[in-house]
mmCIF file of C-alpha atoms and ligand atoms in Angstrom:
data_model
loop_
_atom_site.group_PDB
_atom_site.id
_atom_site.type_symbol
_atom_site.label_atom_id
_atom_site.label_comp_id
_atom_site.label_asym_id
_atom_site.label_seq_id
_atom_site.Cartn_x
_atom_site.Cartn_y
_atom_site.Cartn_z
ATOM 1 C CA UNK A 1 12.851 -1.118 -17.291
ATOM 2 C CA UNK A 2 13.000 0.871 -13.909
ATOM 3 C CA UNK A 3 13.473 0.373 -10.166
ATOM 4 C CA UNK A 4 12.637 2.657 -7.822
ATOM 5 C CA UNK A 5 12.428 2.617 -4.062
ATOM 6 C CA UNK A 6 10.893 5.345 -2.256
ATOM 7 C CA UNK A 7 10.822 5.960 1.937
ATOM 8 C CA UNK A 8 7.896 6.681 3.844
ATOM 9 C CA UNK A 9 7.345 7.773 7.215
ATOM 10 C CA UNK A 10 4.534 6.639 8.598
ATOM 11 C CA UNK A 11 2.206 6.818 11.932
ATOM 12 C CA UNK A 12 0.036 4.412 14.188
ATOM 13 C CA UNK A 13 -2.121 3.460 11.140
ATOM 14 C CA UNK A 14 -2.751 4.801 8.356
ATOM 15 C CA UNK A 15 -3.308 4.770 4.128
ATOM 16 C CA UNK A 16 -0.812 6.915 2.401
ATOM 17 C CA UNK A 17 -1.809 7.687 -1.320
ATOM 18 C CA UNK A 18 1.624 6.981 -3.451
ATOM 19 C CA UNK A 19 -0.259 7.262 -6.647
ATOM 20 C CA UNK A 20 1.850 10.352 -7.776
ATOM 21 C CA UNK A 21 5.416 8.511 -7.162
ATOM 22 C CA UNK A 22 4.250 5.676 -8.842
ATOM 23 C CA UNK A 23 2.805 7.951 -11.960
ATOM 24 C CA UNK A 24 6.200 9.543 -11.989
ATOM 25 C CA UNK A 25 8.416 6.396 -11.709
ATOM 26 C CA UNK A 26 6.115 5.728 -15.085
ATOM 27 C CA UNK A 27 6.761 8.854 -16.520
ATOM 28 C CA UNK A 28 10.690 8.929 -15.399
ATOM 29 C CA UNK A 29 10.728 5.199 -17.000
ATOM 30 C CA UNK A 30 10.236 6.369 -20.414
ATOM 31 C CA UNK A 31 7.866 3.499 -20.856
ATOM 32 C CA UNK A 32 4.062 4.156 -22.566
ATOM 33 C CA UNK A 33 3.164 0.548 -22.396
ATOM 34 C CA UNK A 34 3.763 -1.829 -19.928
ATOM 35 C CA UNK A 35 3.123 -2.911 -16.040
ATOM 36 C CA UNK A 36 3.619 -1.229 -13.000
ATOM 37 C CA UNK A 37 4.649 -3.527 -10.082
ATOM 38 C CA UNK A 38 4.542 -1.489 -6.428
ATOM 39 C CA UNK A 39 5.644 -3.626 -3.580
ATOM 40 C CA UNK A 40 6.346 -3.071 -0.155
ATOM 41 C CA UNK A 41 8.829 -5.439 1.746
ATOM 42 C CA UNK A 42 7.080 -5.461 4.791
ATOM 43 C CA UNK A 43 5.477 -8.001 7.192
ATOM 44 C CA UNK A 44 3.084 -4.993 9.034
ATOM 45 C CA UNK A 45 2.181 -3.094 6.280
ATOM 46 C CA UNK A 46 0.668 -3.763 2.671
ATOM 47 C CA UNK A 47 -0.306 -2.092 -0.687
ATOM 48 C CA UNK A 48 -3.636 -1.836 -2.047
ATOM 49 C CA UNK A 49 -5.842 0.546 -4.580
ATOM 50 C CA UNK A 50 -9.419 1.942 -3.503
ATOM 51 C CA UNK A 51 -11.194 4.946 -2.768
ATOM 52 C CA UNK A 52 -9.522 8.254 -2.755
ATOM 53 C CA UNK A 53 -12.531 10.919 -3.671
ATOM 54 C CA UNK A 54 -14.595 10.092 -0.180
ATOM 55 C CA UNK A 55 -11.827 10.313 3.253
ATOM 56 C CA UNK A 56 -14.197 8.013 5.300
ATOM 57 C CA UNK A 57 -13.724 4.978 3.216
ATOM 58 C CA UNK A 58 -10.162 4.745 4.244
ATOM 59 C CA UNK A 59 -11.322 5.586 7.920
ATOM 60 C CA UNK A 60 -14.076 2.195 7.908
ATOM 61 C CA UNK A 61 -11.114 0.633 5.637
ATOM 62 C CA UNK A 62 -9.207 1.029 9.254
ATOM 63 C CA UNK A 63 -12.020 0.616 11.544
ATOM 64 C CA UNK A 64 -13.306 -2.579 9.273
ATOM 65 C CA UNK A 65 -9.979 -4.035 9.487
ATOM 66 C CA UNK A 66 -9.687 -3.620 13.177
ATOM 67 C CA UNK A 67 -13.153 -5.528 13.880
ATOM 68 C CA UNK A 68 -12.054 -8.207 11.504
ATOM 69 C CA UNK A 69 -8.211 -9.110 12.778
ATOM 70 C CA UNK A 70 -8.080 -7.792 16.493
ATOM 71 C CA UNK A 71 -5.556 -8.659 19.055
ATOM 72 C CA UNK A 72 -6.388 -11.671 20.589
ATOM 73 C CA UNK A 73 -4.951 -13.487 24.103
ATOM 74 C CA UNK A 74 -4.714 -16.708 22.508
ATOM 75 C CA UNK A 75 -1.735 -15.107 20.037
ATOM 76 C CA UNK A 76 1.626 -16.075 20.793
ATOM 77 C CA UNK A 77 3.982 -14.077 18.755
ATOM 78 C CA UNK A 78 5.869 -12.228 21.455
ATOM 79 C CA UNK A 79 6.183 -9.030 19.668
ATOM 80 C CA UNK A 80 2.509 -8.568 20.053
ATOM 81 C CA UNK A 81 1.672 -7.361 16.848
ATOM 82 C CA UNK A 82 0.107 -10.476 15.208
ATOM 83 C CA UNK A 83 -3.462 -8.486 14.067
ATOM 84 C CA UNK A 84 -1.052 -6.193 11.903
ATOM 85 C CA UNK A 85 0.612 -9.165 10.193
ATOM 86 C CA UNK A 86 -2.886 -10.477 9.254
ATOM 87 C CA UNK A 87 -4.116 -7.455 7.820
ATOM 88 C CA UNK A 88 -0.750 -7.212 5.890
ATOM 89 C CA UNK A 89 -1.215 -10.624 4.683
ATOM 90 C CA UNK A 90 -5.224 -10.055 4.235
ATOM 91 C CA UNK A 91 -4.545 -6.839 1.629
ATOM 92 C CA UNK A 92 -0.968 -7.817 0.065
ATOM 93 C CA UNK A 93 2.596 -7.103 -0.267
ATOM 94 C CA UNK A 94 1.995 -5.707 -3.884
ATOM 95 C CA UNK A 95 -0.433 -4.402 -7.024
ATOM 96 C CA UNK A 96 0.268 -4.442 -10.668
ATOM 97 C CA UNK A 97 -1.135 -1.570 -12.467
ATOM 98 C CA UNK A 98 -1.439 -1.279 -16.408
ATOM 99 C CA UNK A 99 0.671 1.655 -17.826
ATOM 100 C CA UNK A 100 -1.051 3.010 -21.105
ATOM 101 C CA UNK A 101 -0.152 5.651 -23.221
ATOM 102 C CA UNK A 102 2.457 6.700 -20.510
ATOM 103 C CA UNK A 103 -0.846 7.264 -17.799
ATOM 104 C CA UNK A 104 -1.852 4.571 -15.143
ATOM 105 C CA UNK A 105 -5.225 2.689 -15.915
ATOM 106 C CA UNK A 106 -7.061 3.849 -12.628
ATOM 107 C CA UNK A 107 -10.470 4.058 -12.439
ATOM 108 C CA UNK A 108 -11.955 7.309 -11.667
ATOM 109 C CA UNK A 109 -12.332 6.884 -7.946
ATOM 110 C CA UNK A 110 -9.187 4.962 -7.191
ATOM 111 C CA UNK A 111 -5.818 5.561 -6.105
ATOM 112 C CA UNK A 112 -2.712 3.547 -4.986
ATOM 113 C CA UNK A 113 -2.084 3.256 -1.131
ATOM 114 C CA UNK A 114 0.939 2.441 0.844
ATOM 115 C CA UNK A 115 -0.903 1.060 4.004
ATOM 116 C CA UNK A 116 0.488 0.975 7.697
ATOM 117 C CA UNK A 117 -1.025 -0.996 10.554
ATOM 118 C CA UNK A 118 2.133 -1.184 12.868
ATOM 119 C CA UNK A 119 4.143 2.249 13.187
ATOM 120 C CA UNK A 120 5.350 4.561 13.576
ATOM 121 C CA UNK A 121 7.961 3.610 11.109
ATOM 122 C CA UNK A 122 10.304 4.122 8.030
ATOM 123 C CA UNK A 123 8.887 2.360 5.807
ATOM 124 C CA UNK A 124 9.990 1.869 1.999
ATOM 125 C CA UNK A 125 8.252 0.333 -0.974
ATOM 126 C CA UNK A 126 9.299 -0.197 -4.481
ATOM 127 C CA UNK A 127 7.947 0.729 -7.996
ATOM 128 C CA UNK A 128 8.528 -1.949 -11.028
ATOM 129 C CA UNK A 129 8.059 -0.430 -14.237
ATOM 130 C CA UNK A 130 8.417 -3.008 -17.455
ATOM 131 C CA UNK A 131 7.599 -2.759 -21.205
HETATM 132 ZN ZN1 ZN B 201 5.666 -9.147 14.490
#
């Protein structure tokens, strides 16, 4: 068993492809079998595996997510970033990936992504590795 945290800095908005730290946490765990738990303790940013062969998916990811959580008059929380806290909440704090044979089970096309919708900030998430 393993627990890593890793730091990221991030910008405005943005997906940030952590695949490789989580592979390595994996690899550094020793473990061939097992579960990979990444999760991000963050209110404004989430964690979530798609696309990572075509650039404008995560660009209409960001644009789609805009269109469907915008900032709206009728919010109250005073630090005025309520749309980011939805779109945290809409993708997740966290994935769970199966570890076999020491690799990741990712499909061709997908990749792990730390996602920001309220920086620029250090941000930090957390690989789980069990057996
Ligand atoms: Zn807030």
């Amino acid at each position: 068993m393993i627990l890593k945290q890793y730091n990221i800095s991030t910008g405005t908005e943005g997906f940030y492809n952590i695949t490789e730290q989580v592979q390595s946490t994996l690899a550094e765990s020793g473990i061939r079998d097992g579960l990979c738990v990444v999760y991000c303790p963050h209110t404004t940013a989430a964690i979530t595996i798609n696309e990572n062969a075509d650039p404008d998916v995560v660009h209409d990811m960001l644009l789609g997510l805009r269109k469907a959580f915008p900032d709206r008059a009728e919010f109250r929380h005073a630090e005025g970033n309520s749309s980011a806290h939805l779109r945290s909440s809409a993708l997740g704090n966290s994935v769970t990936v199966i570890a076999s044979q020491g690799r990741l089970v990712l499909g061709t096309w997908q990749s792990i992504y730390f996602c920001e919708f309220d920086g620029p900030r250090t941000r930090k998430f957390f690989v789980r590795v069990s057996g």
